[in-house]
CSV table of C-alpha atoms in Angstrom, one decimal:
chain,number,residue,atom,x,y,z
A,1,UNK,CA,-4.4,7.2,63.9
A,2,UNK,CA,-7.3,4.7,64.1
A,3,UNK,CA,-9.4,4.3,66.8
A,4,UNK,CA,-9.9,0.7,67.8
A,5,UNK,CA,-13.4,0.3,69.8
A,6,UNK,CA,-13.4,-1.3,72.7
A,7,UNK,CA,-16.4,-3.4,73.9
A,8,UNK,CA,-19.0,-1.6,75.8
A,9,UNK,CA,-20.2,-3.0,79.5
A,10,UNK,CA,-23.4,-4.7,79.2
A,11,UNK,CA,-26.4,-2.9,80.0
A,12,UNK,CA,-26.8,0.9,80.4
A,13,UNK,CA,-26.6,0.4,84.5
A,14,UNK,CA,-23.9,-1.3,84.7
A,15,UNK,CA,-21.7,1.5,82.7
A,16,UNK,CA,-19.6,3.6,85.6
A,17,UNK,CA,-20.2,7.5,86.0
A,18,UNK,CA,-16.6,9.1,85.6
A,19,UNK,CA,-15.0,12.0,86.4
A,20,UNK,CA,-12.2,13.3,84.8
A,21,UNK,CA,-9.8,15.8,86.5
A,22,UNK,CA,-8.0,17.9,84.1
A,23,UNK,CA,-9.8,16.9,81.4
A,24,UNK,CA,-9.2,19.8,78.9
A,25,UNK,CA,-5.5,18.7,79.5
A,26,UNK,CA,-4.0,16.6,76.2
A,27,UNK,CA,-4.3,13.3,78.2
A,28,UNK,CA,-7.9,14.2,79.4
A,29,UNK,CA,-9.2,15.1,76.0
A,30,UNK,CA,-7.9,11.9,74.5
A,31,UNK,CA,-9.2,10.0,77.8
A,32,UNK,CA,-12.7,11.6,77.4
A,33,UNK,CA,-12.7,10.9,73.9
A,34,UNK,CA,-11.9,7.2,74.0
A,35,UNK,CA,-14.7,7.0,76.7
A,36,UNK,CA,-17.2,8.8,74.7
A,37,UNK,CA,-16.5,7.4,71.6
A,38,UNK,CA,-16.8,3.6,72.5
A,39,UNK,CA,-19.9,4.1,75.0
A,40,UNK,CA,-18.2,3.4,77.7
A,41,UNK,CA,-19.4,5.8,81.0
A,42,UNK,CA,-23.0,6.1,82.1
A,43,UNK,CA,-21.6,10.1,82.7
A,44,UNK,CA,-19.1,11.5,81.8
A,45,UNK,CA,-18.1,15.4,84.2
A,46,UNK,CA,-14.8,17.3,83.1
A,47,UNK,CA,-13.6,19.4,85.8
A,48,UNK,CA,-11.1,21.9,84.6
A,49,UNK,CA,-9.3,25.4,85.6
A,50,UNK,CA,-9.4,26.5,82.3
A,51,UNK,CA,-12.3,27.3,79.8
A,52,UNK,CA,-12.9,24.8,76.6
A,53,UNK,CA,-12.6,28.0,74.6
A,54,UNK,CA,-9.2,28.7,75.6
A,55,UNK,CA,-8.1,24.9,75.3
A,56,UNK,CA,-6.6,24.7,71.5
A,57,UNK,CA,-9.4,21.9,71.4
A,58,UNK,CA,-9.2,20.5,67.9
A,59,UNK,CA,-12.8,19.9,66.1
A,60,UNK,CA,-13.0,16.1,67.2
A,61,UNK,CA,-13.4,17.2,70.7
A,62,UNK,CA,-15.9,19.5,70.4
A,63,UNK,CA,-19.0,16.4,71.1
A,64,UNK,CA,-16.7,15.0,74.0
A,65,UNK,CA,-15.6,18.6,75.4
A,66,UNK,CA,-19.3,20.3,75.7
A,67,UNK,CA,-20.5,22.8,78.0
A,68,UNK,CA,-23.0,20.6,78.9
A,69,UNK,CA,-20.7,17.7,80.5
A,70,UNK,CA,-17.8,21.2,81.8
A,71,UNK,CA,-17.8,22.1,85.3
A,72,UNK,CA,-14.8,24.8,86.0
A,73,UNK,CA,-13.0,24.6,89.0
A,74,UNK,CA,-9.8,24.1,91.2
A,75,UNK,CA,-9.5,21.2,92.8
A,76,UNK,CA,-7.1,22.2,95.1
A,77,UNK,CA,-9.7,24.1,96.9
A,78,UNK,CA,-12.0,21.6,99.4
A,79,UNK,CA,-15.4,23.7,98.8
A,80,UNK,CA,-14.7,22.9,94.8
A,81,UNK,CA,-13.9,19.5,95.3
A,82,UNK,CA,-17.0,19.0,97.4
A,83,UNK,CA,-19.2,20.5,94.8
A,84,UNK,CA,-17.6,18.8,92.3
A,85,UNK,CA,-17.9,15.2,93.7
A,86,UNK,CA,-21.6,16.1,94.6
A,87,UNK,CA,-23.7,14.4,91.9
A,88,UNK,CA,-27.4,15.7,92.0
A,89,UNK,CA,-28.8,12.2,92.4
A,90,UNK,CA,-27.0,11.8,95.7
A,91,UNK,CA,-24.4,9.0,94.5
A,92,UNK,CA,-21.1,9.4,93.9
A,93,UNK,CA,-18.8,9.6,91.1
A,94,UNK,CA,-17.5,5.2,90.2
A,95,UNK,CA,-14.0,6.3,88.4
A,96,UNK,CA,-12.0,9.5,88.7
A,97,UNK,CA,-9.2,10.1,86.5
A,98,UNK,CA,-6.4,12.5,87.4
A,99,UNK,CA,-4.9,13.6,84.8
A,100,UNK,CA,-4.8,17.2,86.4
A,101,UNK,CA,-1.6,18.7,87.9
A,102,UNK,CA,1.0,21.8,86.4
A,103,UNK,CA,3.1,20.1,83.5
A,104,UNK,CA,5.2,22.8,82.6
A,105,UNK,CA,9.0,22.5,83.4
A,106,UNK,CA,11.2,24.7,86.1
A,107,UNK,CA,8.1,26.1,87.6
A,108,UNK,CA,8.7,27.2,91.5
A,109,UNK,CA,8.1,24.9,93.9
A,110,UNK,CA,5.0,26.4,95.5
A,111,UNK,CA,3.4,26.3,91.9
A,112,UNK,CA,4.2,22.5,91.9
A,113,UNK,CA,2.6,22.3,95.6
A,114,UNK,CA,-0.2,24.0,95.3
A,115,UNK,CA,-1.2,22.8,91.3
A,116,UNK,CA,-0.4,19.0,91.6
A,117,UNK,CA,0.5,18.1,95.0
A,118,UNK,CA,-2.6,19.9,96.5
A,119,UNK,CA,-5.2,18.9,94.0
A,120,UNK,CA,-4.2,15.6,94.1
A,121,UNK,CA,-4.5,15.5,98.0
A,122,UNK,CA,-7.4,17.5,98.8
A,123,UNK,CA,-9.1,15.8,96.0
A,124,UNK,CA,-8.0,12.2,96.6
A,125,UNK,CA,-9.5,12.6,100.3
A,126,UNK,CA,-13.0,13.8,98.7
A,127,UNK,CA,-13.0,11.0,96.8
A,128,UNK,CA,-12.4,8.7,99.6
A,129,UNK,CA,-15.1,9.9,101.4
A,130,UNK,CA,-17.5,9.1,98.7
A,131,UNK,CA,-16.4,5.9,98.1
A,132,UNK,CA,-15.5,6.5,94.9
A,133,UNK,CA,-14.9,3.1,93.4
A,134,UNK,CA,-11.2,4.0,91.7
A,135,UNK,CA,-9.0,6.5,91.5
A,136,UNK,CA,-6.1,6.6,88.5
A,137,UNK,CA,-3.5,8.8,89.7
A,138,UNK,CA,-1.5,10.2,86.9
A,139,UNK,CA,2.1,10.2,87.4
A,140,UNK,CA,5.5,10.0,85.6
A,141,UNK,CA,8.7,8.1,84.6
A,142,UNK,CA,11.2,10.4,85.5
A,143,UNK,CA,10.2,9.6,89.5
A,144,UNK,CA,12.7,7.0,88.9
A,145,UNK,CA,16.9,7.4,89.6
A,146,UNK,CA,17.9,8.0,85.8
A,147,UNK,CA,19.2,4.9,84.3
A,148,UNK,CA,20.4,3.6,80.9
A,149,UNK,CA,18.0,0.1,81.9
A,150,UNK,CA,14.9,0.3,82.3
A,151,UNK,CA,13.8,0.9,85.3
A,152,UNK,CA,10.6,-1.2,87.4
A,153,UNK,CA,8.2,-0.3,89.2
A,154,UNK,CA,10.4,-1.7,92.6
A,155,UNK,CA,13.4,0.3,91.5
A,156,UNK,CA,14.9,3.0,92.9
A,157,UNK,CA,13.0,6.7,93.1
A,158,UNK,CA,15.0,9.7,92.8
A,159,UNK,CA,13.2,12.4,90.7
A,160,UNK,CA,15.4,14.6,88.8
A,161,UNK,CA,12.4,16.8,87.2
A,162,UNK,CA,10.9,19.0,90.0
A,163,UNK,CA,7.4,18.6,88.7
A,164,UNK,CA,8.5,14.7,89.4
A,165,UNK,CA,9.3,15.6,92.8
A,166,UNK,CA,6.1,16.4,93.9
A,167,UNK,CA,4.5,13.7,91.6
A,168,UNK,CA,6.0,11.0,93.4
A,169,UNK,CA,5.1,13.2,96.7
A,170,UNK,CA,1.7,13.0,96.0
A,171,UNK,CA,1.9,9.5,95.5
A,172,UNK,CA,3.0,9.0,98.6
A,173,UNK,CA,0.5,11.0,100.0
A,174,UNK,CA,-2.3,9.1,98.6
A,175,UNK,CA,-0.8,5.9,99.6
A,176,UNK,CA,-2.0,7.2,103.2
A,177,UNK,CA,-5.6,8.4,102.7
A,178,UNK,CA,-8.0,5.3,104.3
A,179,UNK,CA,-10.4,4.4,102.0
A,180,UNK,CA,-8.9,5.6,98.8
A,181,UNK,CA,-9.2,2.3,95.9
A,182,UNK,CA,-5.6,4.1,94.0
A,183,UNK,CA,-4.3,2.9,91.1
A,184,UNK,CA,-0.7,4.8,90.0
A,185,UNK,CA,0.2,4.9,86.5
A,186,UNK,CA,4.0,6.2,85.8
A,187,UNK,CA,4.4,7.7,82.0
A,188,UNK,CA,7.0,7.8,79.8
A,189,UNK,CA,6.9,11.0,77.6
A,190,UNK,CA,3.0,11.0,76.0
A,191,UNK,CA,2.9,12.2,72.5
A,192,UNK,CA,0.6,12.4,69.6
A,193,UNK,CA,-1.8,14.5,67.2
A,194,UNK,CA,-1.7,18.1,68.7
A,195,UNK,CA,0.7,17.3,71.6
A,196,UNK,CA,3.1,20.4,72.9
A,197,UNK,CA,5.9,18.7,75.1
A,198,UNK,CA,9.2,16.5,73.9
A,199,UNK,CA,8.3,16.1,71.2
A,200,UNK,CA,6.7,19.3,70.2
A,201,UNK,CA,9.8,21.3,70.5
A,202,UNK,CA,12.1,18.8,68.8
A,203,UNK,CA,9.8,18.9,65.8
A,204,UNK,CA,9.5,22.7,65.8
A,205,UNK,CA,13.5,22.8,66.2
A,206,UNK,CA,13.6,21.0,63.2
A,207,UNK,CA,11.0,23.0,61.3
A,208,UNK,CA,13.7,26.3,62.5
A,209,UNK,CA,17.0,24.2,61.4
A,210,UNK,CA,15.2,23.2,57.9
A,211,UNK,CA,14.3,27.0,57.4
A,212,UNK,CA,17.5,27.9,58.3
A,213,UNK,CA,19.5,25.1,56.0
A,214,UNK,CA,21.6,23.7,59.2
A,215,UNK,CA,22.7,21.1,60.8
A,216,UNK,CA,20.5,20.3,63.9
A,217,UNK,CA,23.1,18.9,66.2
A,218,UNK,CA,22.2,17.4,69.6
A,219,UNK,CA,23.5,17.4,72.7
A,220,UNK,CA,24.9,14.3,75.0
A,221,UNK,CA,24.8,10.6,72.7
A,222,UNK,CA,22.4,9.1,70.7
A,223,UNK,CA,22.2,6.1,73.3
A,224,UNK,CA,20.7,8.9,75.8
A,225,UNK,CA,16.8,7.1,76.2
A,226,UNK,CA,14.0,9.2,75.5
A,227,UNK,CA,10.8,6.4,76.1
A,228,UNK,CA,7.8,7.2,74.9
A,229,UNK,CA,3.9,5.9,74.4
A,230,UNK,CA,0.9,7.1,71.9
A,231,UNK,CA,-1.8,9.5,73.6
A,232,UNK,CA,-3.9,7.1,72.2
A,233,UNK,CA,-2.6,4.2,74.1
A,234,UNK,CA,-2.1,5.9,77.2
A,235,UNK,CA,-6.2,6.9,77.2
A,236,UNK,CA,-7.0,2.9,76.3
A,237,UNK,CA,-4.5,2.6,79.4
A,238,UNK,CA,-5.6,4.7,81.9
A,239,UNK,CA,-9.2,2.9,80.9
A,240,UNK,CA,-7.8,-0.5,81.4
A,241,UNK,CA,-6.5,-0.1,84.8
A,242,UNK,CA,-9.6,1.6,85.8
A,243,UNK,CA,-11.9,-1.9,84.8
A,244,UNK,CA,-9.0,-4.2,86.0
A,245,UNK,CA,-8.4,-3.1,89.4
A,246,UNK,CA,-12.4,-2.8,90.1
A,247,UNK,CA,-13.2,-6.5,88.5
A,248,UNK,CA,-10.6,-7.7,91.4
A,249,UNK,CA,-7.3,-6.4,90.4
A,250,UNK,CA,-6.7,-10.1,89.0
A,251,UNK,CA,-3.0,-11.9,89.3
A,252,UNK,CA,-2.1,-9.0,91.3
A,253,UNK,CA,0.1,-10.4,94.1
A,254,UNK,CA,0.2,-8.4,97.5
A,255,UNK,CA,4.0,-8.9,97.6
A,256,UNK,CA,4.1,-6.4,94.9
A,257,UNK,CA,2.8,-3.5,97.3
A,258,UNK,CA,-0.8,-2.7,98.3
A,259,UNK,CA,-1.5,-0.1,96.0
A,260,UNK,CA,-0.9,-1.2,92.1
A,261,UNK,CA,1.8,0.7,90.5
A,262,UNK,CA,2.4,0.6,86.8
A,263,UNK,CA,4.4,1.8,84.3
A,264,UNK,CA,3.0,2.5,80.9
A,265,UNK,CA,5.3,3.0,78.0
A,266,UNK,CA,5.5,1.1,74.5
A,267,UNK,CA,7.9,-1.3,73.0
A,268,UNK,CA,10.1,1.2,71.1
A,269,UNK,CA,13.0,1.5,73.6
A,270,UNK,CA,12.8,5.4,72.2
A,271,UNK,CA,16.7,7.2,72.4
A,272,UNK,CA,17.7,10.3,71.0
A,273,UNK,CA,19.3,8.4,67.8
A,274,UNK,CA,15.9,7.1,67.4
A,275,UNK,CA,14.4,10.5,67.2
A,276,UNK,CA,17.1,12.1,65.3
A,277,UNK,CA,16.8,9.5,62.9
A,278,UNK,CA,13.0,10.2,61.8
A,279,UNK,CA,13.4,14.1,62.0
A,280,UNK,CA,16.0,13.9,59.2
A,281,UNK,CA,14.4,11.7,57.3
A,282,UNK,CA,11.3,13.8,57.7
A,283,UNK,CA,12.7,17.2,57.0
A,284,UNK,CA,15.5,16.7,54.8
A,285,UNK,CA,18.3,17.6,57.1
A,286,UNK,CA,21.5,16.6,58.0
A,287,UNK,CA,21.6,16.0,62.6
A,288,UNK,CA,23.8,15.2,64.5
A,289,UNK,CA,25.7,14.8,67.9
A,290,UNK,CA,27.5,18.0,69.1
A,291,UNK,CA,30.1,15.3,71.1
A,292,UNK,CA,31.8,14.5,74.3
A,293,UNK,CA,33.7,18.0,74.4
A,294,UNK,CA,31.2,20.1,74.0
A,295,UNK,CA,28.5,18.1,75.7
A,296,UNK,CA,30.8,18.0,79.1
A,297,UNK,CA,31.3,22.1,78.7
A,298,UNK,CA,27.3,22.4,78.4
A,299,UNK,CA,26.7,20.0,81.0
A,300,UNK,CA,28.4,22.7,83.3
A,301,UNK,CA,27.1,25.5,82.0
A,302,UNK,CA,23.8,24.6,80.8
A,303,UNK,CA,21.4,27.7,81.5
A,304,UNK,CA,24.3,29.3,79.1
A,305,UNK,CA,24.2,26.7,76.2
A,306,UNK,CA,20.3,26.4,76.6
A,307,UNK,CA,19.9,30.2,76.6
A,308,UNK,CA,22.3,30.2,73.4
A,309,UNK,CA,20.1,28.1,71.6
A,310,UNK,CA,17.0,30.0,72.3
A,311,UNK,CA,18.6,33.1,71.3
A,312,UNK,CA,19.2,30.9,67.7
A,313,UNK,CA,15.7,29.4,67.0
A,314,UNK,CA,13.3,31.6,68.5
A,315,UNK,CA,13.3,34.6,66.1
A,316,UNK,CA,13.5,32.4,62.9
A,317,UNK,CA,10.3,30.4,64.2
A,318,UNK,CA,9.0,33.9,64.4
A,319,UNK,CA,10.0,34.9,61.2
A,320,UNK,CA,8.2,31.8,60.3
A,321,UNK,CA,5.0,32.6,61.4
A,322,UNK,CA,4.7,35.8,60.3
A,323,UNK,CA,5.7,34.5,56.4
A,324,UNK,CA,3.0,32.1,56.9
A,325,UNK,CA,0.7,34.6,58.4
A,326,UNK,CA,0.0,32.8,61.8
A,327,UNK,CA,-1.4,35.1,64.2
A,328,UNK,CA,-2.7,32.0,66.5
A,329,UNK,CA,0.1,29.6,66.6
A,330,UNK,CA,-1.3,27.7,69.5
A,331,UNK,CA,0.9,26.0,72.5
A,332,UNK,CA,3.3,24.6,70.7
A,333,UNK,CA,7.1,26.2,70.7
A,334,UNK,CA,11.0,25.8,70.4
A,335,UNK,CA,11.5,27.1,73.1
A,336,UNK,CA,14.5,24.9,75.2
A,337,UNK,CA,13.2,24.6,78.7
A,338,UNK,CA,16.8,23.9,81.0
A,339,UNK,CA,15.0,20.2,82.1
A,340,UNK,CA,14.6,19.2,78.8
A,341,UNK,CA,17.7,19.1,78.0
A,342,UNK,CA,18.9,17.5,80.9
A,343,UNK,CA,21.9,14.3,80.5
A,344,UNK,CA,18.7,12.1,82.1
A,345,UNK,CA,17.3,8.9,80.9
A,346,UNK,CA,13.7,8.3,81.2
A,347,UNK,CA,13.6,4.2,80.9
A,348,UNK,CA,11.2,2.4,81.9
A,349,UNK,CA,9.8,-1.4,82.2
A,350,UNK,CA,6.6,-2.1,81.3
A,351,UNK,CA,6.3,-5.5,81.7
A,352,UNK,CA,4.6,-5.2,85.3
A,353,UNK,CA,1.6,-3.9,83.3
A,354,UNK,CA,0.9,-6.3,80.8
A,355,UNK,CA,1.4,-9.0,82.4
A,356,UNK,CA,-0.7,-8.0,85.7
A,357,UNK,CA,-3.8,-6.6,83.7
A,358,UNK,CA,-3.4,-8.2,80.1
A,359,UNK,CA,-3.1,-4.8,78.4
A,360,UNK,CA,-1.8,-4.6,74.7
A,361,UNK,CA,-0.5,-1.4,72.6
A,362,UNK,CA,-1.8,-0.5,69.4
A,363,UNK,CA,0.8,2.0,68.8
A,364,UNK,CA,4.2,-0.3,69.9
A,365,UNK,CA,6.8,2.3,69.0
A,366,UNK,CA,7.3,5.7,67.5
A,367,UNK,CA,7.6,5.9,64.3
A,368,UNK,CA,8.2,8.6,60.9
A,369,UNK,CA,4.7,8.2,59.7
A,370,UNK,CA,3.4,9.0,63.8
A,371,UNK,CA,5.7,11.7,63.4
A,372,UNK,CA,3.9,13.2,60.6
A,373,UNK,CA,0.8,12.3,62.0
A,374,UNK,CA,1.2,15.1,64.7
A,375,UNK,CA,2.9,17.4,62.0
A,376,UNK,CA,-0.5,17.3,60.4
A,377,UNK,CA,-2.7,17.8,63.3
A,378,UNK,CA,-0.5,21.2,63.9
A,379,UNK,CA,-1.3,22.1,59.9
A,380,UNK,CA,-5.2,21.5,60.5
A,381,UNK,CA,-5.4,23.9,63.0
A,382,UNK,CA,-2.9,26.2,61.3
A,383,UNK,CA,0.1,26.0,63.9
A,384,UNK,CA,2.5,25.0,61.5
A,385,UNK,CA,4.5,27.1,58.8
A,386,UNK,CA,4.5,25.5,55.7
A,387,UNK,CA,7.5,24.2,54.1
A,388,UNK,CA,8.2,25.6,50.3
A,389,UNK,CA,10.1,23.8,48.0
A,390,UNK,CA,13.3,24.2,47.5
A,391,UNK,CA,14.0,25.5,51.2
A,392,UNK,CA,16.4,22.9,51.4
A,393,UNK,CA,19.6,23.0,49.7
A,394,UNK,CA,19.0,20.0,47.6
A,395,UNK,CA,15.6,19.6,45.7
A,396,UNK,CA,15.2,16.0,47.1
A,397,UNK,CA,15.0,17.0,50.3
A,398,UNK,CA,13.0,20.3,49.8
A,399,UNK,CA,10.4,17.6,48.5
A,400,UNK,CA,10.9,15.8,51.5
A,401,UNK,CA,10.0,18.7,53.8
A,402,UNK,CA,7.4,19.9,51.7
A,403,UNK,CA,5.6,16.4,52.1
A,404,UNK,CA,6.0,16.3,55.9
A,405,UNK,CA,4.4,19.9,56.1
A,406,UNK,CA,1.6,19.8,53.3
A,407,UNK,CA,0.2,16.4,53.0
């Protein structure tokens, strides 16, 4: 994907010192990237729980992602978040990005409270008392009351993801804390090069179901919407709101709320027919929709049909990896996670944001070729099992694969 390079501020002084919580994180990595690569922060600090080493970070982040720039540290804790937001100089840190915050699915609740909902409020209130010039909190989509249209900003909030639930409670939260300049940004599901959510584990379904020559058959309808935006985009994004709400949070009317809310999600109007589409044309195989019989039986006995499944793909992607020789296979999995799978639509508007702040996507929808895109990034750092010809049952589509997995 090409990075387009944004104009730098003018003058060296005028650049603001950043802080990115979470920054080994997919979004951070991309967000400190995009900062670093177009000149954009006088400093840039990542603050992170985990190590650099044990990131997965791919070669291109290796000048962003230094030692030098690394602070470790849990931000949940207030002595941590003291340090951290302690800059040697005295002054205080102009944009902090949260991008921090437990993203797995089905976690307990206390994991969610003390690993998003904590860090973002102990943190927040550091960062008030400094001054801190904005603060972008990170949250997502499915805060929203599922719905076939898509839903805006002003629309109804009923989280049906438990990590959502305390996403939009820490929302809330921070809507309290005096002093705090909060921007909220609300995702649709983030892909890209080297990503391991969605729409990591529908492509490594698909490379089990093109190993095994079978039909991948989904659950629920095609029409079920699955929105999405470019990592890419959502780093430019995060960015953009940053610069827009501290140059006066322009045509931003008060009637809309005191604190800006946006959603950010691209043009594609992303279902699951959308997605099924480019995995067959990418791997050759015939997919499919398991229908309203068995849907409804799943849909009441979920855990059952998503242990089922597991049961089905998991050894074969093992088999895989140890054909291919992957010791390493980094983060990414098949493994069905019971929310996945859930008979939810994430939808969202993002009209609110464009028109508000101006922004524009360079990535408008999801497509085969940014499909292969991230199939690649898995074969550079040798995630991914190759695909032999003539592992499909017709030699077209063996070529097909072959492509997707070796170009």
């Amino acid at each position: 994907m090409t990075e387009v390079t944004a104009p730098a501020p003018a003058g060296t002084d005028t650049k603001p010192s950043v802080l990115i919580i979470g920054g080994l994180g997919f979004i951070g990595r991309f967000l400190a990237k995009y900062i670093h690569t177009n000149n954009l922060a006088s400093e840039i600090r990542i603050v992170d729980k985990q190590l650099p080493q044990l990131a997965w970070l791919a070669p291109e982040f290796t000048d962003v992602c230094t030692l030098e720039r690394f602070q470790q540290g849990d931000l949940s804790r207030e002595h941590t978040c003291e340090r951290v937001f302690t800059r040697p100089d005295g002054s205080t840190w102009d944009y902090v990005f949260n991008c921090g915050g437990d993203t797995r699915y089905s976690q307990d609740d206390e994991i969610y409270k003390q690993r998003s909902l904590k860090l973002s409020t102990t943190a927040a209130k550091e960062a008030a008392r400094k001054g801190v010039k904005c603060w972008v909190e990170i949250s997502t989509g499915a805060v929203y009351k599922s719905d076939r249209e898509p839903s805006k900003e002003t629309d109804r909030l009923k989280p049906w993801l438990k990590l959502a639930k305390y996403r939009l409670q820490a929302e809330e939260e921070l809507k309290q804390i005096e002093g705090l300049n909060l921007v909220i940004v609300r995702l649709a599901n983030v892909y890209g090069e080297y990503c391991s959510k969605v729409i990591a584990t529908i492509l490594c379904m698909a490379r089990v179901y093109a190993y095994l020559k079978e039909e991948m058959k989904w659950l629920w309808t095609k029409d079920l919407r699955t929105h999405t935006v470019h990592v890419t985009d959502v780093a430019r994004a995060l960015w953009h709101a940053a610069d827009w709400h501290t140059s006066g949070r322009k045509n931003w009317d008060e009637s809309m709320g005191s604190t800006p809310i946006f959603n950010v999600v691209d043009h594609g109007d992303t279902s699951q027919g959308t997605l099924q589409k480019h995995i067959s044309n990418i791997f050759g195989i015939k997919t499919g929709f398991h229908g309203t019989i068995v849907s409804s039986f799943a849909k009441l006995n979920l855990g059952s049909a998503v242990d089922e499944e597991n049961d089905e793909i998991l050894q074969p992607w093992g088999d895989l990896l140890n054909e291919a020789g992957i010791t390493r296979p980094g983060p990414i999995t098949p493994y069905l996670d019971n929310e996945l799978v859930k008979d939810d639509d994430l939808s969202l508007d993002g009209t609110r944001f464009e028109k508000v702040t101006g922004f524009r996507y360079h990535v408008p929808e999801i497509t085969e070729e940014g499909l292969r895109e991230v199939i690649d990034s898995y074969r550079r750092l040798n995630w991914w099992p190759p695909i032999e010809l003539g592992n499909s049952e017709n030699g077209e589509n063996g070529q097909v694969i072959a492509e997707a997995a070796s170009r």
